[in-house]
Coordinates of C-alpha atoms and ligand atoms in Angstrom, one line a residue:
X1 CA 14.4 -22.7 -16.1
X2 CA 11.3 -21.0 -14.8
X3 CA 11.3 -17.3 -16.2
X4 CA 10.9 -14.4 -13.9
X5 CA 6.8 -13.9 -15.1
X6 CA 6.7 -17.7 -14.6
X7 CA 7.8 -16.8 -11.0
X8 CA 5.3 -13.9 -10.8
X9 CA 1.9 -16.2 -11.3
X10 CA 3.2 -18.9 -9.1
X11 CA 3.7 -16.0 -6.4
X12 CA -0.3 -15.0 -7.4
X13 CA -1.5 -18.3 -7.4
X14 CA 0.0 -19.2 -3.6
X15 CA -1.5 -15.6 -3.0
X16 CA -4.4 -17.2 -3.4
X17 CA -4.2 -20.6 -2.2
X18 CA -2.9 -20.0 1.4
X19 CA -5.5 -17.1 1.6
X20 CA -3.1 -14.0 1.7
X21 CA -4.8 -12.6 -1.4
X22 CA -8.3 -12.8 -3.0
X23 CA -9.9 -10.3 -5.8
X24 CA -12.2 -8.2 -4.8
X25 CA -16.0 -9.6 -5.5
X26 CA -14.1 -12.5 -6.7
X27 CA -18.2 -14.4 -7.2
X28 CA -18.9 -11.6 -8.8
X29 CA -16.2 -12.1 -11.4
X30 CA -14.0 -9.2 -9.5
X31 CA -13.3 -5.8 -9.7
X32 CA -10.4 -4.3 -11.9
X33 CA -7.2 -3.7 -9.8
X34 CA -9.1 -4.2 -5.9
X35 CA -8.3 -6.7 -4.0
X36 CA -9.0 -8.3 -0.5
X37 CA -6.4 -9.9 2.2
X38 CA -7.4 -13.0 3.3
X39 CA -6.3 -14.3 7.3
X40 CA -2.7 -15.1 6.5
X41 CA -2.5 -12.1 4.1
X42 CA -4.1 -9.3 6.3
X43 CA -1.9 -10.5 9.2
X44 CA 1.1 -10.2 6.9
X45 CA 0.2 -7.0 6.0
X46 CA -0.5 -5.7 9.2
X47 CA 2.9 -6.8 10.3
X48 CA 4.2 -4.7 8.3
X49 CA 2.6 -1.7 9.0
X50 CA 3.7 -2.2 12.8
X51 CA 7.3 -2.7 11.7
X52 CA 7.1 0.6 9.8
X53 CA 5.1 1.8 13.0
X54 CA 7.4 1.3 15.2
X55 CA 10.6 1.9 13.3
X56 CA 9.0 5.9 12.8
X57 CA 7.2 6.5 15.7
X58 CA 7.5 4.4 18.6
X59 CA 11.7 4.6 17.9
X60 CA 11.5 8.6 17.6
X61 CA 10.2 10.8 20.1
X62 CA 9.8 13.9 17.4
X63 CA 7.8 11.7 15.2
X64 CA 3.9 11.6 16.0
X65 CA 1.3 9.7 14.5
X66 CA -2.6 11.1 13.3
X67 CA -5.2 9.1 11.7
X68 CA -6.8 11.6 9.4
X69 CA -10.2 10.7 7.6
X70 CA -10.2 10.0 3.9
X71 CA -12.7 12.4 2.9
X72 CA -11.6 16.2 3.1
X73 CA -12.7 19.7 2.0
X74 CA -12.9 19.1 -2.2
X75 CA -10.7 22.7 -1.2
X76 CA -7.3 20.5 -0.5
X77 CA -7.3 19.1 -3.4
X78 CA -7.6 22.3 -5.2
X79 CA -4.8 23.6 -3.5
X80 CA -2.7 20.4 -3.3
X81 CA -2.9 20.9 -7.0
X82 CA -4.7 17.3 -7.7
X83 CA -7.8 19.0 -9.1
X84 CA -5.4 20.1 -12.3
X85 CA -2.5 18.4 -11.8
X86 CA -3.0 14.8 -10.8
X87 CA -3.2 13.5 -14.2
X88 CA -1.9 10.6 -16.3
X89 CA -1.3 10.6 -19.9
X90 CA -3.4 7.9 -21.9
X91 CA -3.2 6.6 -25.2
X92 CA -5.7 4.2 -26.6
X93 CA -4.6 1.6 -29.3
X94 CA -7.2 1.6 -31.7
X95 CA -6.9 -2.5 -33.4
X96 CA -6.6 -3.9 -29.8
X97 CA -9.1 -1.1 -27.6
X98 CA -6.7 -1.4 -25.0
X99 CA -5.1 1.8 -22.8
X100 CA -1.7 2.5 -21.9
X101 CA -0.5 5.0 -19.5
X102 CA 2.1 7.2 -22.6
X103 CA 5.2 7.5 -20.1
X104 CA 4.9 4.1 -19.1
X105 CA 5.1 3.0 -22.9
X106 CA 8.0 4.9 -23.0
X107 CA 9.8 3.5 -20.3
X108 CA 9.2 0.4 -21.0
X109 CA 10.8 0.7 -24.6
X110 CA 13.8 2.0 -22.7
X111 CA 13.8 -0.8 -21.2
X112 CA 13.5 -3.0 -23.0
X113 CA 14.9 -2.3 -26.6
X114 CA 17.7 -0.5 -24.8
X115 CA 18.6 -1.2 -20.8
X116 CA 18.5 -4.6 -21.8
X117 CA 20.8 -4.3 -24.4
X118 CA 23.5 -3.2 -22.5
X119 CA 22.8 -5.3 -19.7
X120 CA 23.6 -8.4 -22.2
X121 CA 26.4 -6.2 -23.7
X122 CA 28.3 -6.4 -20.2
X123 CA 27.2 -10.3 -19.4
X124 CA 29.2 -11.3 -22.7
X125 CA 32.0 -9.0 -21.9
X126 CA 32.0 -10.4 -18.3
X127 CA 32.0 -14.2 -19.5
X128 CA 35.3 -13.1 -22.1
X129 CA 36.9 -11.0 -20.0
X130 CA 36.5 -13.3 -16.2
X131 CA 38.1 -11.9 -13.2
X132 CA 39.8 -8.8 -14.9
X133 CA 36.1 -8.0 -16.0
X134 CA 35.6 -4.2 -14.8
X135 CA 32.5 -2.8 -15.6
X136 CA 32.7 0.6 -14.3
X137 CA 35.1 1.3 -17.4
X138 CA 33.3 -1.2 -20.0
X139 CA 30.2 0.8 -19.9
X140 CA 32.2 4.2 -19.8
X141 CA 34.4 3.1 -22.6
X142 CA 32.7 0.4 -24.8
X143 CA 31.7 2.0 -28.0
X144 CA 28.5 0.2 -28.7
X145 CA 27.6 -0.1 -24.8
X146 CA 28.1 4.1 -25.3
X147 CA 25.7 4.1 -28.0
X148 CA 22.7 3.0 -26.1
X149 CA 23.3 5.3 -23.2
X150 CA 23.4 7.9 -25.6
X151 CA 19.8 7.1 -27.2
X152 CA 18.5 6.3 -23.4
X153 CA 19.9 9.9 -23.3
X154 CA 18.2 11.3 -25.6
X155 CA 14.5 9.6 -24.9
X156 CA 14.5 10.7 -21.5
X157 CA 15.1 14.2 -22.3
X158 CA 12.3 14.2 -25.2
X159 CA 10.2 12.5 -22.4
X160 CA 10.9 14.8 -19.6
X161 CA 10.4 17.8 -22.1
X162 CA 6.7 17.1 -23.1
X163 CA 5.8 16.1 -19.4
X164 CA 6.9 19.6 -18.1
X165 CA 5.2 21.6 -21.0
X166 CA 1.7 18.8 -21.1
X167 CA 2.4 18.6 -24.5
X168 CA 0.2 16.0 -25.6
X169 CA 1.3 16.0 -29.2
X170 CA 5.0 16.1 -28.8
X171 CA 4.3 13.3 -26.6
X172 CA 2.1 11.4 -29.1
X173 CA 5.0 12.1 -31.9
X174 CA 7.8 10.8 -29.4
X175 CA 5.7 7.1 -29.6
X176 CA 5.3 7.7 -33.4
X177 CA 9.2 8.1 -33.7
X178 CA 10.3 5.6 -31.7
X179 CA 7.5 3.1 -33.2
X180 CA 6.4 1.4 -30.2
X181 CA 3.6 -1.3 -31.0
X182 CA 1.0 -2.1 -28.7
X183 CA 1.9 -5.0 -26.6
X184 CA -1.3 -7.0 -27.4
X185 CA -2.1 -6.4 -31.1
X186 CA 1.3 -5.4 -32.4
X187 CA 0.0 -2.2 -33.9
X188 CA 0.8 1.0 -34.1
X189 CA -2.5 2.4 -34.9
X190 CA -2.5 4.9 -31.8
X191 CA -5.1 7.5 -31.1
X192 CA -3.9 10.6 -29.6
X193 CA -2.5 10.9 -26.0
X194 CA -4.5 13.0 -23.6
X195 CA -4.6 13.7 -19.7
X196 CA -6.7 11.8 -17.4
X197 CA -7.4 12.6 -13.7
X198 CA -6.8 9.9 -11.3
X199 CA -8.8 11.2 -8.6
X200 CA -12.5 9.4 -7.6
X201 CA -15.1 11.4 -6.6
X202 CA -18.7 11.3 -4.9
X203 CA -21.3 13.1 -3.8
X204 CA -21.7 14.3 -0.1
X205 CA -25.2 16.2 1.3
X206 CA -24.1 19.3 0.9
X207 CA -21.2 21.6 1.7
X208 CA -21.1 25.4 3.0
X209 CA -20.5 26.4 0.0
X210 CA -23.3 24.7 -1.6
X211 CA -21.4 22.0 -3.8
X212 CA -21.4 18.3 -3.1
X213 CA -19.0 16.8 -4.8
X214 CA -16.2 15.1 -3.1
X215 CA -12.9 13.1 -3.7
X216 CA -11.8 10.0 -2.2
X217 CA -8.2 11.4 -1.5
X218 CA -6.1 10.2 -3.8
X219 CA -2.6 10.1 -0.8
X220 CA -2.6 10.5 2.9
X221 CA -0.5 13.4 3.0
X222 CA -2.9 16.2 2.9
X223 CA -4.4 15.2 6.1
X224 CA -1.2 15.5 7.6
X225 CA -0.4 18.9 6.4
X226 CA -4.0 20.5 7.2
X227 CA -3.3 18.9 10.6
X228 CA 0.6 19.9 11.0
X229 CA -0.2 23.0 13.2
X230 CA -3.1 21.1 15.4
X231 CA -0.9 18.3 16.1
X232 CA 2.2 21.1 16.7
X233 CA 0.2 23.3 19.3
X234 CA -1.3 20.4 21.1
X235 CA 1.6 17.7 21.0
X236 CA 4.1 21.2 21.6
X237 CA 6.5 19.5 18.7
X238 CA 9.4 21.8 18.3
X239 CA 11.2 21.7 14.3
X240 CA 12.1 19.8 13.3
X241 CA 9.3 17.5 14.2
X242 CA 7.4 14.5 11.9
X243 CA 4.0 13.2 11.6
X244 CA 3.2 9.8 10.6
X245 CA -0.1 8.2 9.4
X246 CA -1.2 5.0 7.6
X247 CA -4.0 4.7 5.8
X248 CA -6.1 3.9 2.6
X249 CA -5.8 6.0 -0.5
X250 CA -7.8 5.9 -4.0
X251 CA -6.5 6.5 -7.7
X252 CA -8.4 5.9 -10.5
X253 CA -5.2 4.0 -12.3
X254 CA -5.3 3.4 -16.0
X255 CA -3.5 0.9 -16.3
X256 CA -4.3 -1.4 -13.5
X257 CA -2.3 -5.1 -13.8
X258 CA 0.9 -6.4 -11.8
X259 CA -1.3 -7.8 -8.9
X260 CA -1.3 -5.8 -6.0
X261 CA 1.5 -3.4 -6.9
X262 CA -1.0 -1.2 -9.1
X263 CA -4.0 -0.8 -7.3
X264 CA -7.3 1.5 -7.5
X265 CA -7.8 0.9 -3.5
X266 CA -4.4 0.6 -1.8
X267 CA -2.7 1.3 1.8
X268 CA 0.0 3.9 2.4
X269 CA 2.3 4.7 4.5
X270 CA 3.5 7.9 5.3
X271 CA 5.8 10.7 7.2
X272 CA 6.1 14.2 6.8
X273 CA 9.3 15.7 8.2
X274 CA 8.9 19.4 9.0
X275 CA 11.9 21.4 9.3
X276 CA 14.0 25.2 9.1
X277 CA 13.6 26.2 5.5
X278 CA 17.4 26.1 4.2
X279 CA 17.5 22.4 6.0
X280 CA 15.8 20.5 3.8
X281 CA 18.6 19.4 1.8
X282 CA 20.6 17.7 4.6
X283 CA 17.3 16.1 5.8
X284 CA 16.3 14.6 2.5
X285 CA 19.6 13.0 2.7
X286 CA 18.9 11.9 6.2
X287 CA 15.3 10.6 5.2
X288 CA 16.8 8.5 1.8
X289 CA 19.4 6.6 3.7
X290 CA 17.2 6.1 6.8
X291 CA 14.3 4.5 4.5
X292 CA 16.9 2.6 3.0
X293 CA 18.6 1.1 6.0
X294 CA 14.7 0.1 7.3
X295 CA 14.5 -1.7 4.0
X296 CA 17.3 -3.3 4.6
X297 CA 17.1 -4.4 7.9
X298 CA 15.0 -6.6 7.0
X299 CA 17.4 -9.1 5.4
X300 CA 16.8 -9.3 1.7
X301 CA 19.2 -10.5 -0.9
X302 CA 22.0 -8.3 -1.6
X303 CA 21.3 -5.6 -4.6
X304 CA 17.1 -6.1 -4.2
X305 CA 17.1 -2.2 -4.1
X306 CA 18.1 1.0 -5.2
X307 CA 17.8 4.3 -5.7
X308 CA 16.1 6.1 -8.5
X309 CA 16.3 10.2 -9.1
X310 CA 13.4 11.6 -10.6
X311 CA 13.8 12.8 -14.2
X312 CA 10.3 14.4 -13.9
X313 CA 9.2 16.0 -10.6
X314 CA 5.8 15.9 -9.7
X315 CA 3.8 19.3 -9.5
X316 CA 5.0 19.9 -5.9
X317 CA 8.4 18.9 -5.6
X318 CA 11.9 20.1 -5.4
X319 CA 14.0 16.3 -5.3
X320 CA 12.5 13.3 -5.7
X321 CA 13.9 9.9 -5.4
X322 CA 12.4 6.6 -5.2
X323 CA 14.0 3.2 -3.7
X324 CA 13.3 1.3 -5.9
X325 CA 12.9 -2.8 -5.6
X326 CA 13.6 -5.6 -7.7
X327 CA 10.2 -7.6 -8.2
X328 CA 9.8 -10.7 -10.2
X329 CA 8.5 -8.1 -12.9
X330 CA 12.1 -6.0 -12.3
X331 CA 13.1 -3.3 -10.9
X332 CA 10.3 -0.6 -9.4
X333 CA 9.2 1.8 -7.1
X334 CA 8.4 0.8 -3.9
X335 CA 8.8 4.0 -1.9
X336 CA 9.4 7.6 -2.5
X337 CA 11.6 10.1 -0.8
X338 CA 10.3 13.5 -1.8
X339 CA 11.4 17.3 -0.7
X340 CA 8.0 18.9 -1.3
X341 CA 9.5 22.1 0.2
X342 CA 6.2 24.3 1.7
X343 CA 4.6 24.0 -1.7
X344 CA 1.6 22.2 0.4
X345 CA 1.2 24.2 3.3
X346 CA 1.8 27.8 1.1
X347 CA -0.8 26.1 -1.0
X348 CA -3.2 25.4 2.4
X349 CA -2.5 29.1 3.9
X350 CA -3.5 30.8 0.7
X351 CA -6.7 28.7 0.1
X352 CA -8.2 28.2 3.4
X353 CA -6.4 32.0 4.2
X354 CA -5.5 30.5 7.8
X355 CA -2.3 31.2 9.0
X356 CA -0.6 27.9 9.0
X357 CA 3.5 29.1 10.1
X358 CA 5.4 28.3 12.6
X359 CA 6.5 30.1 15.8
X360 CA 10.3 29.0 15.9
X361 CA 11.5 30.2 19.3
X362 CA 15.4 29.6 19.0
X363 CA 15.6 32.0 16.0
X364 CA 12.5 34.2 17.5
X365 CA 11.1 34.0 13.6
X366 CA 7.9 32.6 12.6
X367 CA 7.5 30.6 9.2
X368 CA 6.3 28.0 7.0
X369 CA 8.4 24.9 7.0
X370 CA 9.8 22.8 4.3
X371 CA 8.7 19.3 4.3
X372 CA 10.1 16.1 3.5
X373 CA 8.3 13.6 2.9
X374 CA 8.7 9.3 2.6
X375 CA 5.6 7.5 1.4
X376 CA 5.7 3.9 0.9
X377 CA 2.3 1.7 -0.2
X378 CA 1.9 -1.2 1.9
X379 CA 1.0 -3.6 -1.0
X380 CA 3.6 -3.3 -2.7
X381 CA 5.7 -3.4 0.4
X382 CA 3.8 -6.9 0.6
X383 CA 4.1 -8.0 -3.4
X384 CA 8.4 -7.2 -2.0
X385 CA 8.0 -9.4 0.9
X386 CA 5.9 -12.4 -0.9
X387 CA 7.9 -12.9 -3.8
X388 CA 11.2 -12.5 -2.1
X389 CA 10.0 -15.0 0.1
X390 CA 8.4 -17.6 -2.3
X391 CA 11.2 -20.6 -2.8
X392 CA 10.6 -23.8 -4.3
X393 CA 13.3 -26.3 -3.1
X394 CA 14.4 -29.4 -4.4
X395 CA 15.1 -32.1 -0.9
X396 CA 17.8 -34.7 -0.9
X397 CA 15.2 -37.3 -0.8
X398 CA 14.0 -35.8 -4.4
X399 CA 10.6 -34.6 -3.2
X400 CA 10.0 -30.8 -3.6
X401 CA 8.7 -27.9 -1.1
X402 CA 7.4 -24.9 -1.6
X403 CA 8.2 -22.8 1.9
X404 CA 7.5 -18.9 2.0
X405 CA 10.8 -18.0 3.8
X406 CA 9.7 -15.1 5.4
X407 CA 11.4 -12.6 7.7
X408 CA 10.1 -14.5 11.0
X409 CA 8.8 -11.2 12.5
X410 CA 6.6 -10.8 9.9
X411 CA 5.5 -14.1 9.4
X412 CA 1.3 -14.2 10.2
X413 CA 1.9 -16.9 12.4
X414 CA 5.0 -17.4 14.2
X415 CA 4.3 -21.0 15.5
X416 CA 1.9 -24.3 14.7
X417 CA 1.3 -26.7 17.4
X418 CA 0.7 -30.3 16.3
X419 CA 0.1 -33.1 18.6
X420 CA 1.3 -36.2 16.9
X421 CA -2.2 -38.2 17.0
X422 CA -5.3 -37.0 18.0
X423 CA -5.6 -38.9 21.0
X424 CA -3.9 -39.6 24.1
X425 CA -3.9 -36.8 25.7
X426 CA -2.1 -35.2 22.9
X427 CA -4.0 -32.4 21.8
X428 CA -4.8 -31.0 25.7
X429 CA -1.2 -30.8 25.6
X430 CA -1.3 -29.0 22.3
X431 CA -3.7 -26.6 23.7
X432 CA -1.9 -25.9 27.3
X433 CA 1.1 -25.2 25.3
X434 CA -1.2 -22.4 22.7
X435 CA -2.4 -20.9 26.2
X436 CA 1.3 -20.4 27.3
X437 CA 2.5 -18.9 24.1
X438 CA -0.6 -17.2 22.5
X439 CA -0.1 -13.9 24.7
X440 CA 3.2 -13.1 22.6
X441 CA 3.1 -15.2 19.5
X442 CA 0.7 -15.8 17.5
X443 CA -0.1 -19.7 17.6
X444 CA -1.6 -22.4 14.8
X445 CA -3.7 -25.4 16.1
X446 CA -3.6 -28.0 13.5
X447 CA -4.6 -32.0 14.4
X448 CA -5.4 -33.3 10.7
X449 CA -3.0 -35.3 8.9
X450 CA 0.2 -37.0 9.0
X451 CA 2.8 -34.7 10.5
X452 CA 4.6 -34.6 7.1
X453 CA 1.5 -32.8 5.8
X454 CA 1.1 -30.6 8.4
X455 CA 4.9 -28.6 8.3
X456 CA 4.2 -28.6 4.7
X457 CA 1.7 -26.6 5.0
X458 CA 3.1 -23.7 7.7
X459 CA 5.9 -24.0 5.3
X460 CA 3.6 -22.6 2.6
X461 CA 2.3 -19.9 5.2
X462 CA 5.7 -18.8 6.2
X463 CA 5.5 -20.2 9.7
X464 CA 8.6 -20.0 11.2
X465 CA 8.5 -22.7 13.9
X466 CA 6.5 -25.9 14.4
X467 CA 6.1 -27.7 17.9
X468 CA 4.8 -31.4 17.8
X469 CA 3.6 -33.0 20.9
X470 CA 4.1 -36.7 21.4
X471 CA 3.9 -39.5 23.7
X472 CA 7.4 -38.5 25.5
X473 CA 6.1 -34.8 26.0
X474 CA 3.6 -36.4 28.2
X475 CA 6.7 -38.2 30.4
X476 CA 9.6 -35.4 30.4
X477 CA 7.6 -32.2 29.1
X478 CA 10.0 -31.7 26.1
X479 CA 8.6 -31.3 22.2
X480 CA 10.3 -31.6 18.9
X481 CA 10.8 -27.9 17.4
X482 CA 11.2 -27.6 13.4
X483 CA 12.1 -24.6 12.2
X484 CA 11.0 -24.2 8.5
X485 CA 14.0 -23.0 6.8
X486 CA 16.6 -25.4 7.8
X487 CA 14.1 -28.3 8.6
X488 CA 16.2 -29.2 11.8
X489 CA 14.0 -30.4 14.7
X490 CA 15.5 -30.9 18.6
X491 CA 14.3 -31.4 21.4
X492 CA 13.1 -28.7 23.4
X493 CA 11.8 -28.6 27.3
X494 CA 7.8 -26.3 27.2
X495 CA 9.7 -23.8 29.1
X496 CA 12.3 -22.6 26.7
X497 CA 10.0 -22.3 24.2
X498 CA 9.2 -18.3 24.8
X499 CA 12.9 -17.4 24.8
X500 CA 13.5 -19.3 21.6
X501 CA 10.7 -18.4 19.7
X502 CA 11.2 -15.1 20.7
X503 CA 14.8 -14.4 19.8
X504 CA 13.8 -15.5 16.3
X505 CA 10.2 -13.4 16.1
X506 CA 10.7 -10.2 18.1
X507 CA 10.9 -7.1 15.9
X508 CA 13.4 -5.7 18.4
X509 CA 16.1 -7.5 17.2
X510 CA 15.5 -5.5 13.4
X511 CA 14.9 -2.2 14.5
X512 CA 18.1 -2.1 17.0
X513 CA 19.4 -2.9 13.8
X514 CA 18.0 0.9 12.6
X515 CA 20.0 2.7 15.3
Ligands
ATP1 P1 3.8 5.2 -9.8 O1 4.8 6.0 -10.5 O2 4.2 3.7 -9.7 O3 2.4 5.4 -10.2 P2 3.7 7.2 -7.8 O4 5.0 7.9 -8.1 O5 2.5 7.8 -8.4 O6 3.8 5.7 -8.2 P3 3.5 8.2 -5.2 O7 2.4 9.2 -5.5 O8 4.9 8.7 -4.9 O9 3.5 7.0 -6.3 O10 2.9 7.3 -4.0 C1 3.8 6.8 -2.9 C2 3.8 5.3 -2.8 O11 2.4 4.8 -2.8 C3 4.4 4.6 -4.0 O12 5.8 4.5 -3.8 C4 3.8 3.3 -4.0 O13 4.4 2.4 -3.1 C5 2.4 3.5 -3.5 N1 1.4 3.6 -4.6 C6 1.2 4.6 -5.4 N2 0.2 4.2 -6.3 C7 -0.2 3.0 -6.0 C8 -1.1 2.1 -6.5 N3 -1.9 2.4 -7.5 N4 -1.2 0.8 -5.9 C9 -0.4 0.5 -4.9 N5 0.5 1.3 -4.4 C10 0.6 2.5 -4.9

């Protein structure tokens, strides 16, 4: 049976293949952790930024979007707190050279020597126990099961201890004690662990203040909150009220693998919800289950997500929770849900020493709002999409496919036209039927090839439907539709094909889902 990394490259290599996903530079021999989208991948990921699009803005009037540059005043970062705060701890092994983030050691011992554990611990218990099985009590009862929890316990509060106190030793000593090797040469030969910024910087001309260097803003949120009160006054947004913006952000990662899920160049995806100080609570509830139902929507397997609570909050936040998503490398964030509270703007009125509160008339009392805030990355919303989508399937006829079984409205294209030889008439045909549907789908033109060939390969782009044109379209106007997952074909008269390709396509069918 094909392992779950197994899984993982094939997704990379088809990545590649079917031009969703190249490296960066790739003649160049590439560049760490960037990456390009190629034509089916850039219109994959740009289908997803309109679902997210339209699911915050376009279906809620007191949500706004902005599209904020990525340079700023090196000033927000100071106050933001990413000057001093934004850091990583880094550990260096010294037999193999290579660098590990320290938490992410950490966790993954957990993980590994100990999650994993108890996960087999309730498989066997499951198999000898069969339908009277309960695992809410096994794992609340079971001695040994109790055991692990107990050390899992313990690590995370060791963990969460040297974080909140930057104690680089402590945290050195916690590796030491739980005598983690290095993954490559086995070693535990470790120098010590110290803090690295993640921010990029540059140089601009010159600033009032005389200095030129600048970052390369390392999340999108600050040019929301340095805007909140612009995009109030003009747009008159009354509390609470959210602004929305996607756009590219830049951390200098350490430990840069896992394809596109850890990049140094990626695309996010954010909101911040402004609101009544004292109603932040009730809104980060609002915001968690609302990010989850959008996840949802979109039809993955049962159990792909879930929630995870923060055991160490980031410098500016008061709850933090990610959803987190099952990838072919397991379970991991994929979006966070954070109450930042006003930490930001406090931060932006003291620095810039602008007013930056809020005039709210139905309690005549002027503040500054709490935020919460969701911010998902687009790539690794894509990495979700891909390999949930990659299947290899075995046919009754004992050949194999490999079919991206993508959710059809995000699929890059949504139909392929294929006229069944290349002459005849045929592929006029073919084209008069692209010029009928390319104003609301987007439409493939493919001639090469036996037909066979041909669905295999929109199977392997994720298209949802294919439309061949024979000899009888030219007598009756009809065409054979195949649609990808179930491989059924039926006839179908050229003027039904908008209404059924576009009850399968149209995004409107998820997002009244949302409501
Ligand atoms: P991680 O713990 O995985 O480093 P984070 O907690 O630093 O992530 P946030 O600062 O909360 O991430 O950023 C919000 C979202 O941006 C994340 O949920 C993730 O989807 C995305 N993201 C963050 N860093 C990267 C990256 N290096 N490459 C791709 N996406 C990223």
């Amino acid at each position: 049976m094909a392992t779950q990394e197994d899984v993982f490259k094939k997704v990379t290599s088809h990545a590649k293949e079917y031009g969703f996903v190249f490296q960066s530079s790739e003649i160049y021999d590439g560049l760490s952790a960037v990456y390009d989208y190629g034509q089916t991948g850039s219109a994959l990921k740009k289908n997803i930024k309109d679902y997210w699009w339209d699911a915050m803005v376009k279906m809620n009037e007191n949500i706004v979007g902005i599209d904020s540059s990525i340079f700023m005043h090196p000033k927000t970062w100071k106050a933001s707190g990413h000057v001093d705060a934004f850091n990583d701890p880094l550990i260096d092994n010294k037999d193999s050279k290579k660098r590990y983030r320290a938490d992410v050691l950490v966790e993954e011992y957990i993980q590994n020597k100990l999650e994993s554990k108890i996960d087999k611990e309730v498989k066997k218990a499951a198999k000898r126990f069969g339908d009277s099985f309960n695992e809410t009590e096994f794992k609340t009862t079971n001695p040994r099961v109790l055991g692990y929890f107990e050390k899992i316990n313990s690590i995370e509060t060791r963990l969460k201890k040297v974080q909140e106190e930057e104690d680089m030793e402590g945290f050195k000593q916690l590796i030491v004690d739980l005598e983690i090797p290095c993954p490559v040469s086995g070693s535990k030969n470790w120098t010590d662990v110290r803090q690295f910024n993640l921010m990029f910087s540059t140089e601009i001309g010159s600033l009032s203040d005389g200095s030129t260097k600048i970052y390369l803003r390392p999340e999108t949120a600050q040019g929301i909150f340095v805007n909140y009160l612009n995009v109030q006054k003009t747009g008159r947004m009354k509390i609470p009220f959210g602004i929305a913006q996607i756009g590219k952000a830049f951390r200098n990662e350490i430990v840069a693998r896992q394809f596109v899920f850890r990049m140094r160049e990626f695309e996010q995806m954010e909101m911040q919800f402004f609101v009544r100080p004292g109603e932040e609570d009730k809104w980060y509830e609002y915001w968690k289950e609302t990010r989850m139902k959008w996840h949802r929507a979109i039809g993955f397997p049962e159990g792909s997500h879930k929630f995870h609570d923060h055991l160490k909050l980031a410098h500016y936040a008061k709850a933090a929770a990610d959803i987190e998503f099952q990838f072919p490398f397991g379970f991991k964030e994929l979006e966070g849900v954070h109450s930042r509270g006003n930490f930001d703007l406090s931060q932006h009125e003291e620095f810039s020493k602008k007013k930056l509160r809020y005039f709210d008339p139905e309690i005549n009392e002027s503040y500054i709002p709490n935020v919460v805030e969701t911010s998902i990355g687009v790539d690794r919303m894509f990495l979700a999409v891909l390999s949930t989508a990659f299947t290899e399937e075995k046919l009754e006829d004992g050949s194999e496919r490999t079919v991206l079984k993508l959710p059809s409205f995000l699929a890059p294209y949504k139909v392929a036209v294929l006229p069944l030889t290349k002459k005849d008439g045929l592929p006029e045909k073919a084209r008069a039927i692209i010029d009928a549907l390319k104003y609301d789908f987007e439409c493939y033109y493919e001639e090469k090839d036996q037909i066979g060939k041909r669905y295999r390969r929109q199977d392997a782009i994720g298209t949802p439907f294919c439309i061949t044109v024979d000899h009888q379209t030219l007598e009756d106007n009809t065409v054979t539709v195949r649609e990808r997952d179930t491989m059924k074909q039926e006839r179908v008269a050229i003027d039904h094909l908008e209404k059924l390709i576009g009850e399968s396509v149209n995004v409107k069918n998820i997002l009244k889902k949302l409501n």
